[in-house]
Coordinates of C-alpha atoms and ligand atoms in Angstrom, one line a residue:
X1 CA 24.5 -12.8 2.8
X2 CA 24.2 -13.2 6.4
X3 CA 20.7 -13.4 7.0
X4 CA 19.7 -13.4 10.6
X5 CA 23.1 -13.7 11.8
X6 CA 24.9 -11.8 14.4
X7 CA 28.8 -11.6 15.6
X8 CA 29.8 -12.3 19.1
X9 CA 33.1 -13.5 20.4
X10 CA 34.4 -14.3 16.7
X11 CA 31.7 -16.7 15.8
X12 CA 28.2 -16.1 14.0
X13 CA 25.3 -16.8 15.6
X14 CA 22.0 -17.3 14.7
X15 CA 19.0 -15.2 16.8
X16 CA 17.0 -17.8 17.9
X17 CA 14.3 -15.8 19.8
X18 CA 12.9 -12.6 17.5
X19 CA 11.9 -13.2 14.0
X20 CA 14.0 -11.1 11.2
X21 CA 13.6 -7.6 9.8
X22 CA 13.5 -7.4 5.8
X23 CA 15.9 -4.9 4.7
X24 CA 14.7 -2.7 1.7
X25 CA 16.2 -1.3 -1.4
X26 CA 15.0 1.5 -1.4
X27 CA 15.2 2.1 -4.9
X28 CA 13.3 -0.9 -6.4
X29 CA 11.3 -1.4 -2.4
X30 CA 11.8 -5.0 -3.3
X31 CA 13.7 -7.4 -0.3
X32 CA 17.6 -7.5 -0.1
X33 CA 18.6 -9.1 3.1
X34 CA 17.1 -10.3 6.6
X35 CA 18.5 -8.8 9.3
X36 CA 18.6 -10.5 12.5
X37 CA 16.6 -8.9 15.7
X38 CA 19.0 -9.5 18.5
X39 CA 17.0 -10.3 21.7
X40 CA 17.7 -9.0 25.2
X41 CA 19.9 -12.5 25.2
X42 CA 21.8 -11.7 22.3
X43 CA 22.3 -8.7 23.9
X44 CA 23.5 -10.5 27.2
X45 CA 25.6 -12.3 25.3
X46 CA 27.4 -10.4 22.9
X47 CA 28.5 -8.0 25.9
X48 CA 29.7 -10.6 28.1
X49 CA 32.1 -11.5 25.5
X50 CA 32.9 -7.7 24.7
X51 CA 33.7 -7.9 28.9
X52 CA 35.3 -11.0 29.2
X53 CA 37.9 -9.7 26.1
X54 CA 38.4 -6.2 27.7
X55 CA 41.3 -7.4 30.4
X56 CA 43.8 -8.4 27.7
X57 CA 42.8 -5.9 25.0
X58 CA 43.4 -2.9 27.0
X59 CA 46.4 -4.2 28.0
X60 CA 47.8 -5.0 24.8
X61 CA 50.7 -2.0 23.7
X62 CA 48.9 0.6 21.9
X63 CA 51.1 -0.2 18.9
X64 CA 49.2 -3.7 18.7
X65 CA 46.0 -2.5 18.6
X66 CA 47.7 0.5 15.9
X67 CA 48.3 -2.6 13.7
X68 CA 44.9 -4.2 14.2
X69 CA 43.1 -1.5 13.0
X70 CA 45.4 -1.0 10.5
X71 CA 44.9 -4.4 9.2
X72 CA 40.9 -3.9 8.8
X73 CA 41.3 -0.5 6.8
X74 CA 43.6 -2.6 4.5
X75 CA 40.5 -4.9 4.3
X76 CA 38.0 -2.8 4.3
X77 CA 40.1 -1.0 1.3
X78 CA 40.1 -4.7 -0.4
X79 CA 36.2 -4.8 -0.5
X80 CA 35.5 -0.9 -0.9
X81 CA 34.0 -1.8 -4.4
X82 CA 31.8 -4.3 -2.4
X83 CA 31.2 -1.8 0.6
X84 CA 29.9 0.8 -1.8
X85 CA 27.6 -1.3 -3.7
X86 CA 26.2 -2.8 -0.5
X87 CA 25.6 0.4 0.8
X88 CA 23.9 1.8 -2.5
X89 CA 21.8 -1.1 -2.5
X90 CA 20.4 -0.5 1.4
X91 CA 20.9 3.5 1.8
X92 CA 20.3 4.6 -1.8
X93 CA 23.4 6.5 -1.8
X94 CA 24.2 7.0 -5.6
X95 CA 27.0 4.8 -6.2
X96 CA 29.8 7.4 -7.2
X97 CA 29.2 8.9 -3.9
X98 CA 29.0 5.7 -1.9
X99 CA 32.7 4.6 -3.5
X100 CA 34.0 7.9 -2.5
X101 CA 32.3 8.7 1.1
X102 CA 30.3 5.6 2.0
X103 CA 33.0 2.8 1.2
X104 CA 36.3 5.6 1.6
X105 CA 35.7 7.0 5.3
X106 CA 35.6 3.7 6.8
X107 CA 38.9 3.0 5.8
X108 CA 40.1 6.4 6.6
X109 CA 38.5 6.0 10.5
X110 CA 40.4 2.7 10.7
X111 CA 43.4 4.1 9.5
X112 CA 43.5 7.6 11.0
X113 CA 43.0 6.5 14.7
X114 CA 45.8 3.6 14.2
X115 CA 48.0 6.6 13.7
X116 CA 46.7 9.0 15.9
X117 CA 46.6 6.4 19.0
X118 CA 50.5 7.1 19.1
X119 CA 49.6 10.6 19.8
X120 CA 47.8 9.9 22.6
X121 CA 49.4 11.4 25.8
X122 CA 49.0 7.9 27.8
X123 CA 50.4 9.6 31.0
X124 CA 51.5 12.7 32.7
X125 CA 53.1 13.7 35.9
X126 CA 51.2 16.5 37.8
X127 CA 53.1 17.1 41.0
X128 CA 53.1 13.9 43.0
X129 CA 50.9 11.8 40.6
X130 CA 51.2 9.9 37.7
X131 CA 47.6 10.9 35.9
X132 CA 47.5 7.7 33.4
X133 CA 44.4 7.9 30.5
X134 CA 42.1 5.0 31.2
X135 CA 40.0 2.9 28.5
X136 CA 36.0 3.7 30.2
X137 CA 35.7 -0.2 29.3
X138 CA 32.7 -1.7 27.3
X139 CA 31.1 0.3 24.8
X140 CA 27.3 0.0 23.4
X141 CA 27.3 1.8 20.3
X142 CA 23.8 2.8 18.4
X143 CA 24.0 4.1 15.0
X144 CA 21.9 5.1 12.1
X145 CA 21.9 4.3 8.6
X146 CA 22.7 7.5 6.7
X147 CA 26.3 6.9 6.6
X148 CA 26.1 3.5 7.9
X149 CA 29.7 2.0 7.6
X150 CA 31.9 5.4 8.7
X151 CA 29.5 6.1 12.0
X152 CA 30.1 2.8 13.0
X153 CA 33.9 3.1 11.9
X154 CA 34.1 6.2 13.9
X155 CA 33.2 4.0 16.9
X156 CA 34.2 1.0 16.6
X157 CA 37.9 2.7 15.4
X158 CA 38.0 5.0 18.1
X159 CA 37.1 2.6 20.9
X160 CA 39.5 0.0 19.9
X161 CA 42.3 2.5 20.1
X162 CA 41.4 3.2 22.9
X163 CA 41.2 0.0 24.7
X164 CA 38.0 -0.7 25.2
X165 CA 35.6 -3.4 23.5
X166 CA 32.5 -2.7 21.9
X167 CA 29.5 -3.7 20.6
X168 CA 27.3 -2.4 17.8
X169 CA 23.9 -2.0 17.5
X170 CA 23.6 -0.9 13.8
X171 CA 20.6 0.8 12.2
X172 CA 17.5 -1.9 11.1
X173 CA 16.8 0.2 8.0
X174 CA 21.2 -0.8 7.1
X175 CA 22.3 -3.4 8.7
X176 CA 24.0 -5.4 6.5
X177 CA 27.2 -3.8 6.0
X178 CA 28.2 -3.9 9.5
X179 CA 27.8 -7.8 9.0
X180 CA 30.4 -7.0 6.5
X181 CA 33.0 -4.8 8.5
X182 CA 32.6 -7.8 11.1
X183 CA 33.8 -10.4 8.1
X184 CA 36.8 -7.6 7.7
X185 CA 37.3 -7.9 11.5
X186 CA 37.4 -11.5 12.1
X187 CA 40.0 -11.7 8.6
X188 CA 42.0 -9.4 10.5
X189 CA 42.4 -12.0 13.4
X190 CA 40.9 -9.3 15.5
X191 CA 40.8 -11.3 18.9
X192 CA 37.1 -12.8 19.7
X193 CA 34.7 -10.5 22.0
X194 CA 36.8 -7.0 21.2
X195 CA 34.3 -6.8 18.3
X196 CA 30.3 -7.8 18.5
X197 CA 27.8 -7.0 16.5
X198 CA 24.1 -7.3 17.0
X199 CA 21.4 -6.3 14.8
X200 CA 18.2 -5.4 15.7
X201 CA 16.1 -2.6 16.6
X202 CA 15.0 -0.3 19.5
X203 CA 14.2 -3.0 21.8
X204 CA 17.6 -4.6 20.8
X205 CA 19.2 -0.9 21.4
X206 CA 17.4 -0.4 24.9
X207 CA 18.8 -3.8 25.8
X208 CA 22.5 -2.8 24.9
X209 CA 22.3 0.3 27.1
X210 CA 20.8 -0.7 29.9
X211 CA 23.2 -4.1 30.2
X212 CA 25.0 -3.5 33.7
X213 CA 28.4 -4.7 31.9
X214 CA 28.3 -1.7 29.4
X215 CA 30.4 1.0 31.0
X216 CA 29.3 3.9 28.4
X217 CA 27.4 4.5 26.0
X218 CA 28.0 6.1 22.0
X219 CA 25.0 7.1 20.0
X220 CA 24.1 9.0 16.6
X221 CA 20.9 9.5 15.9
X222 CA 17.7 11.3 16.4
X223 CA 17.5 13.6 19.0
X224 CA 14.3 11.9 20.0
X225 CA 16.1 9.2 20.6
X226 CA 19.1 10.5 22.3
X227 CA 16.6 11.7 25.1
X228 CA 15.5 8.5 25.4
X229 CA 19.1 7.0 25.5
X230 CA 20.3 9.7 28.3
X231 CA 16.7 9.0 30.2
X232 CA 18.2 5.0 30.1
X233 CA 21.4 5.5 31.2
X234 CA 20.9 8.1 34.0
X235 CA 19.6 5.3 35.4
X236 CA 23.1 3.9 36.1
X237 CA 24.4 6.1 35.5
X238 CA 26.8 5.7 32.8
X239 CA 28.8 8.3 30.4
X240 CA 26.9 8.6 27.0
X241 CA 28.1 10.6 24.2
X242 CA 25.6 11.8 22.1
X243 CA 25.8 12.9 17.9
X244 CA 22.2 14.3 16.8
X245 CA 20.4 16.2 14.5
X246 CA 21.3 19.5 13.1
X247 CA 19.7 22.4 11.2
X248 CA 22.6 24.0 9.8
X249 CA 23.1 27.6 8.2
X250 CA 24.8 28.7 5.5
X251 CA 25.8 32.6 5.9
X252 CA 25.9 35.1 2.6
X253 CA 27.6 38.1 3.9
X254 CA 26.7 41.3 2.0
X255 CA 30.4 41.6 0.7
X256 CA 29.9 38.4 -2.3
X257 CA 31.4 38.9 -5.4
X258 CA 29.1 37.6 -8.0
X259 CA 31.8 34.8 -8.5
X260 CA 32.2 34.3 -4.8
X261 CA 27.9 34.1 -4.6
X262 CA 27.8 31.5 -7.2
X263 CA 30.5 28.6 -5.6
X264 CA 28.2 29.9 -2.4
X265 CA 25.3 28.4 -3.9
X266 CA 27.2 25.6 -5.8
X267 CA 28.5 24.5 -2.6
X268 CA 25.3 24.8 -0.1
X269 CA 22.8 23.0 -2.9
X270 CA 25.4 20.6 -2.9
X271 CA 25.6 19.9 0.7
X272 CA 22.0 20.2 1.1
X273 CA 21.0 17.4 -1.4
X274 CA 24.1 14.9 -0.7
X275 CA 22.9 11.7 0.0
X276 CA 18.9 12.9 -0.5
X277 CA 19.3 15.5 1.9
X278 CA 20.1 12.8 4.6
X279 CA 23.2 14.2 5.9
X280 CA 23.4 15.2 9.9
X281 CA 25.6 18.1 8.8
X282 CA 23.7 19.3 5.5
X283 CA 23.1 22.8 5.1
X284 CA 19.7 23.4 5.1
X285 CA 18.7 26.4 6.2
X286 CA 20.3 29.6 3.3
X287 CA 20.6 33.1 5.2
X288 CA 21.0 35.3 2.6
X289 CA 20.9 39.2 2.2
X290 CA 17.0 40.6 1.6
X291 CA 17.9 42.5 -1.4
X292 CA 19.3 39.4 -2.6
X293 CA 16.8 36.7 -2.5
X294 CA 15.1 36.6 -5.6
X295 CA 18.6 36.3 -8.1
X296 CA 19.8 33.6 -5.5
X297 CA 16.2 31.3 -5.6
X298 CA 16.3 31.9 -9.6
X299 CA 20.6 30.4 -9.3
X300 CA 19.0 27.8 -6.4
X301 CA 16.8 26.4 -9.3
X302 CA 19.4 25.9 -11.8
X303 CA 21.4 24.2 -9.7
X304 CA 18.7 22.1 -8.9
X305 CA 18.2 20.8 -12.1
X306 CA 21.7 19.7 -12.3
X307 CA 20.4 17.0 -10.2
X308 CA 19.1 13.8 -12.4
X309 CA 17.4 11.8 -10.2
X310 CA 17.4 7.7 -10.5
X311 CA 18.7 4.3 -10.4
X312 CA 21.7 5.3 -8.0
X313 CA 23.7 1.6 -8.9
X314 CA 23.8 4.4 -12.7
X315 CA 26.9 6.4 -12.6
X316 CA 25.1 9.4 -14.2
X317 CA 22.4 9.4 -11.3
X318 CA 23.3 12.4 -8.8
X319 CA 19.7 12.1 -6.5
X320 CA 18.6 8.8 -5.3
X321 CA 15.7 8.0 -3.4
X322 CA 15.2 8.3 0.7
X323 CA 15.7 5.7 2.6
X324 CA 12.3 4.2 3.2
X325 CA 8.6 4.6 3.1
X326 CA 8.3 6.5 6.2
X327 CA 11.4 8.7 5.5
X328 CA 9.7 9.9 2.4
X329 CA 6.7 10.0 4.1
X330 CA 7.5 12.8 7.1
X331 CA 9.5 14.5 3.7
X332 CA 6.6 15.0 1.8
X333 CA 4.5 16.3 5.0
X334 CA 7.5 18.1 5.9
X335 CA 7.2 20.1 2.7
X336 CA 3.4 20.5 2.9
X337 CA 3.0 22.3 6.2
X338 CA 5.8 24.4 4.7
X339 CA 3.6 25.5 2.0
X340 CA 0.7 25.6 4.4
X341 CA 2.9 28.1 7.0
X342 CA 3.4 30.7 4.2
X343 CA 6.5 29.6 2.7
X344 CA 6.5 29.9 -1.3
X345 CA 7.7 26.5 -3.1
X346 CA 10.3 28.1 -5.5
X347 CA 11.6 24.2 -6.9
X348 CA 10.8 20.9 -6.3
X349 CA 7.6 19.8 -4.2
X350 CA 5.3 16.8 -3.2
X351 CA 4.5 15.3 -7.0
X352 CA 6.4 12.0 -7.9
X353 CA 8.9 11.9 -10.7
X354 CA 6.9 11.1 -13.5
X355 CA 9.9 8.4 -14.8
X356 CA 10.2 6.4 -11.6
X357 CA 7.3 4.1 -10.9
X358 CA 9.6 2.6 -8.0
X359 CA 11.6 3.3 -5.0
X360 CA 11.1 6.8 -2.5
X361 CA 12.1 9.7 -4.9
X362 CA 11.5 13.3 -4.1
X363 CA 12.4 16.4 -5.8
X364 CA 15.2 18.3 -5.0
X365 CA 12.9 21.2 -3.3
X366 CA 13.9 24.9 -2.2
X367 CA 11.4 27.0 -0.1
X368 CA 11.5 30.9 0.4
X369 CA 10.5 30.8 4.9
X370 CA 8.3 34.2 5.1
X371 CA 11.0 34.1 8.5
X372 CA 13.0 31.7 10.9
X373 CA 10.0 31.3 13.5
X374 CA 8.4 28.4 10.8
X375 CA 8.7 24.8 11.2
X376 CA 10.4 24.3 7.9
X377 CA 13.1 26.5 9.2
X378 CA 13.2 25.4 12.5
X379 CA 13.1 21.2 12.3
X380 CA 15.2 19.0 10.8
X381 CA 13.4 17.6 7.4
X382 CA 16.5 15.1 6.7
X383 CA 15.2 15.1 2.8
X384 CA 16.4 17.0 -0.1
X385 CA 15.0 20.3 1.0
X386 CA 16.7 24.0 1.3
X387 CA 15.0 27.0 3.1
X388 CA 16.2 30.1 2.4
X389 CA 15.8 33.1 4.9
X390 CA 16.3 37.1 4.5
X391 CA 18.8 38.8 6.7
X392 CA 19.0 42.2 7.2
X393 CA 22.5 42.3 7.7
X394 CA 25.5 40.4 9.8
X395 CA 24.2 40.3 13.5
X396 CA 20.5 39.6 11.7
X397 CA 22.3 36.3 10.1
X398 CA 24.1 35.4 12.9
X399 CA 20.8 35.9 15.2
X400 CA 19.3 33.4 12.6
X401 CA 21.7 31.0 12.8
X402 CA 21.6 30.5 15.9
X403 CA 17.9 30.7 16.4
X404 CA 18.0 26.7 16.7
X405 CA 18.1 24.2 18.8
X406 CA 20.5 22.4 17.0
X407 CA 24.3 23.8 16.9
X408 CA 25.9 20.6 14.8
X409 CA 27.3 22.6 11.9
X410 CA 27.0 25.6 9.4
X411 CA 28.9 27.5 7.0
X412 CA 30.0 31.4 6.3
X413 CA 30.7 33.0 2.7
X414 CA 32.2 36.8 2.7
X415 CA 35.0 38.2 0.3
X416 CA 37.0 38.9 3.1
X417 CA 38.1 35.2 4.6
X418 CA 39.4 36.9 8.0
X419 CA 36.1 38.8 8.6
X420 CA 34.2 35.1 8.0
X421 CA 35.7 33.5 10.4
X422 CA 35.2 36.2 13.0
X423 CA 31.7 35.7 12.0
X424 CA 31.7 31.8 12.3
X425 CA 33.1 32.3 15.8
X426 CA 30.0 33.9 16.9
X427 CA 27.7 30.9 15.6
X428 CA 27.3 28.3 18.4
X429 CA 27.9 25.1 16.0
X430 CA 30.5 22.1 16.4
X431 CA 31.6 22.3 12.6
X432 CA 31.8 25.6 10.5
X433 CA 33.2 25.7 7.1
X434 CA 34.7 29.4 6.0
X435 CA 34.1 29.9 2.2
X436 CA 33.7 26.2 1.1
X437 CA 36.5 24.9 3.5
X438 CA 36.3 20.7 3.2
X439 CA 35.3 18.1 5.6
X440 CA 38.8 16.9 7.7
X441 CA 38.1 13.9 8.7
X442 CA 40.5 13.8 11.6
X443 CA 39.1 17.2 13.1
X444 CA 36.6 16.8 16.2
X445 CA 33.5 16.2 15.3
X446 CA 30.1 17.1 17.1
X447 CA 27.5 19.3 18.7
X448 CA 26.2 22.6 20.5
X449 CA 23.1 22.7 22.1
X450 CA 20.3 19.7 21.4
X451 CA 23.3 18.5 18.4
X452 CA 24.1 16.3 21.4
X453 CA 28.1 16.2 23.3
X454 CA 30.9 14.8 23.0
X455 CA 33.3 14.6 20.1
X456 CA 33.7 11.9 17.2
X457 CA 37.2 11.4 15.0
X458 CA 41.0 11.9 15.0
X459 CA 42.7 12.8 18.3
X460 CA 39.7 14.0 20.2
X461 CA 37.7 10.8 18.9
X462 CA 39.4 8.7 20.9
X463 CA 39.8 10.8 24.2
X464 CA 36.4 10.6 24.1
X465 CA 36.8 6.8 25.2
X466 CA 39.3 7.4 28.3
X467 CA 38.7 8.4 31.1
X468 CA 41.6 9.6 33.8
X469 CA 43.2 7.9 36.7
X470 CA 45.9 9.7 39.4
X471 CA 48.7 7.6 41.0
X472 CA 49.9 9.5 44.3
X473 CA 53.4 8.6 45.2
Ligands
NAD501 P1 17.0 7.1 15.0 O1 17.3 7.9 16.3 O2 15.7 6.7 14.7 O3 17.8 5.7 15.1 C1 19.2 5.6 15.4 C2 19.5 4.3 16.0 O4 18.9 4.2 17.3 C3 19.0 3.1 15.3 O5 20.0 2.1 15.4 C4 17.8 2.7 16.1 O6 17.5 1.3 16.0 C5 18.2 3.0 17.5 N1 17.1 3.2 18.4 C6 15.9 3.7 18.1 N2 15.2 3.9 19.3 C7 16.0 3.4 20.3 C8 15.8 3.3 21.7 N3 14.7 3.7 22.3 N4 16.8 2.9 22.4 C9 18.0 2.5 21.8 N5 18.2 2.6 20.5 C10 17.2 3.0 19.7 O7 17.8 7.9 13.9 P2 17.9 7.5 12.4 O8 16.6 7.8 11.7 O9 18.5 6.2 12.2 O10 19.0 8.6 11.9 C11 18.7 9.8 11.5 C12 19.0 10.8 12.6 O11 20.4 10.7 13.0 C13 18.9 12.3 12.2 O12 18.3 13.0 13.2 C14 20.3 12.7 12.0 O13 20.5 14.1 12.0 C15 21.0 12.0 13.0 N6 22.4 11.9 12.7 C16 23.4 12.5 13.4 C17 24.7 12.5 13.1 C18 25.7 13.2 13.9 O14 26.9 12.9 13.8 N7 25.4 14.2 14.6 C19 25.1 11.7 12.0 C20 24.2 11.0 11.3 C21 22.8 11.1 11.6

């Protein structure tokens, strides 16, 4: 492992000036790794090279940098067995998932924008000008650690087809695979300084975004800290594009089927505990109709059950634990005030697993909100938690839904598809899924309101990372 180590211009360097930060399984809360702290210098650094690379980067044909990041989806492919057990071991991912969604995006990002960078209209004639699309130039990119790998992938993908250089700031809590995408990189023969990363923490991140040489900046994360971020580079200004929380709502219309209702419920448990709940786009808020609640919390429990929680490196494990102390922490307070605002604990709850002495486990919990005015219906637990709501019919859900500050994603279920959408249309959310429709990972990808702007993935991804220029002749 590469403890304390950190990627600029194509070499590994050590952080001389911060100590290391212990990353956690947090599974077994013993030590897995040190990452390193990357200092204001390392900062310096690592962007100077990401500057000093841009010139012939962004000039290269777009079909070059295609085959580049071609070339690191074949490798991170080679080492998805690797990927995924790295990232079970920091994230507590259960390991099936992680080989399908925690090693498998990745690749996808990489390969996905190669392709869709040949889409890319590069230039247009308006009248007398040429109007050319423009790389903004060096990217600082800040990410979390819930799906470590793909949110940087998204970036770092994106921003390469794009033109521009970057450098990565990932998550302390996940670090190391990042180290690992960097070892994919550099096997690629990715030219030195397109590619940095630096570990570290906040002060590491409010280093990277105030660096004059970054031209714009690309965060996901908290929307605490996205205000922060914007407050930083307002300053400069500079562009940021910001992917934040979400509180999202899943929509029963009165129309469900009994069949239809249950794949409803299937699907929105299963969303809401992927991951331990710690999934930007989980559904976590259930709106469904009044005379319906009680059969749909006794279904919610079931389905519940169905959720064996332990060692996630154990293929039969579907829950694994949160991702640290204090994540498990804010869930279990989370879940109290809930109880203590008059919401009724139907599953689930604050007590330990009796069978896991070790590691940040809690229950797969549902809570009946006495309405949408509560804190456990209003704030974004990011923990394996559902609240279900009453409506009292279709513009009553759809005032709930949006009765957030968060508009990242969401989902509506009625017998008649046509009539769902039209529903969905009215919700003012980045991502909606009609009837159980699938993630599509080369659809834009973002958020309304306080779910931040900008969009992530396929074509829209990487228009996010030009900018226009006009040639009068
Ligand atoms: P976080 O905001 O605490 O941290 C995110 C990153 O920002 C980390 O790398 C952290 O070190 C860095 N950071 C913290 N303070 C900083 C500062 N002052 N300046 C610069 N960088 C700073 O978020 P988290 O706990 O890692 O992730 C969970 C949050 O991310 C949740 O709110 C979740 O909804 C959100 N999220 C959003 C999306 C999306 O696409 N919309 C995806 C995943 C997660």
């Amino acid at each position: 492992m590469r403890d304390r180590l950190i990627y600029i211009n194509g070499r590994w360097v050590d952080s001389r000036h911060r100590a290391g930060i212990d990353v956690l399984n947090p599974a077994t809360e013993g030590v897995i790794g040190v990452a390193a702290a990357g200092s204001a210098g390392d900062v310096d650094g690592a962007v100077r090279a990401a500057s000093a690379a841009f010139p012939a980067w962004s000039a290269l044909p777009v079909a070059e940098r295609a085959n580049y990041l071609r070339a690191i989806g074949d490798g991170l492919e080679r080492r998805r067995a690797d990927v995924a057990a790295l990232i079970t071991s920091e994230v507590g991912t259960p390991l099936t998932v992680s080989q399908r969604i925690q090693a498998g995006l990745p690749v996808a990002d990489f390969r996905n924008s190669a392709d869709l960078a040949l889409e890319i209209e590069w230039a247009v004639e308006v009248g007398n000008s040429l109007v050319s699309a423009e790389p903004l130039g060096v990217i600082g990119a800040i990410t979390p650690w819930n799906y470590p790998l793909h949110q940087i992938a998204a970036k770092v993908s994106a921003a390469l087809a794009a033109g521009c250089t970057i450098v990565v700031k990932p998550s302390e809590l996940a670090p190391l695979n990042a180290l690992l995408l960097a070892e994919v990189a550099d096997e690629a023969g990715l030219p030195p300084g397109v590619l940095n990363i630096v570990p570290g923490d906040r002060v590491t991140g409010e280093a990277l975004v105030e660096h004059e040489l970054v031209d714009a900046v690309s965060f996901t994360g908290s929307l605490v800290t996205g205000r922060r971020i914007s407050e930083l580079a307002a300053r400069a200004p500079k562009r940021v594009l910001l992917e934040l929380g979400g509180k999202s709502a899943c929509i029963l219309l009165n129309d469900l089927s009994a069949d239809t209702e249950r794949q409803a419920l299937d699907d929105t448990v299963k969303s809401c505990l992927l991951n331990s709940g710690q999934t930007c786009t989980a559904l976590t808020r259930l709106i469904v109709p009044r005379e319906r609640v009680e059969p749909v919390l006794e279904s919610v429990c079931t389905l519940m059950d169905r959720y064996p929680a332990g060692d996630p490196m154990d293929p039969d494990t579907k829950l694994g634990p949160v991702v640290s102390r204090e994540q498990y922490d804010t869930v279990l307070a989370h879940i109290e005030s809930a109880v203590d605002d008059g919401a009724r604990l139907v599953h689930g709850g604050v007590e330990r697993f009796a069978h896991l002495t070790h590691g940040y486990y809690v229950r797969p919990t549902a809570l009946l909100a006495p309405d949408n005015s509560v804190p456990i219906a209003q704030d974004e637990v990011f923990g394996p938690v559902l609240t279900v709501l009453a409506h009292d019919g279709e513009p009553d859900a759809v005032r709930i839904a949006n009765d957030s500050v968060y508009g990242l994603s969401g989902a509506v279920w009625g017998e008649d598809r046509d009539h769902a959408v039209a529903v969905a249309r009215r919700i003012r959310s980045g991502h909606i899924d009609i009837c159980g429709g699938r993630f599509n990972p080369i659809a834009p990808f973002g958020g309304m309101k306080r779910s931040g702007f900008g969009r992530e993935l396929g074509r829209h991804g990487i228009e996010e990372y030009l900018q226009t220029k006009s040639l009068q002749r």
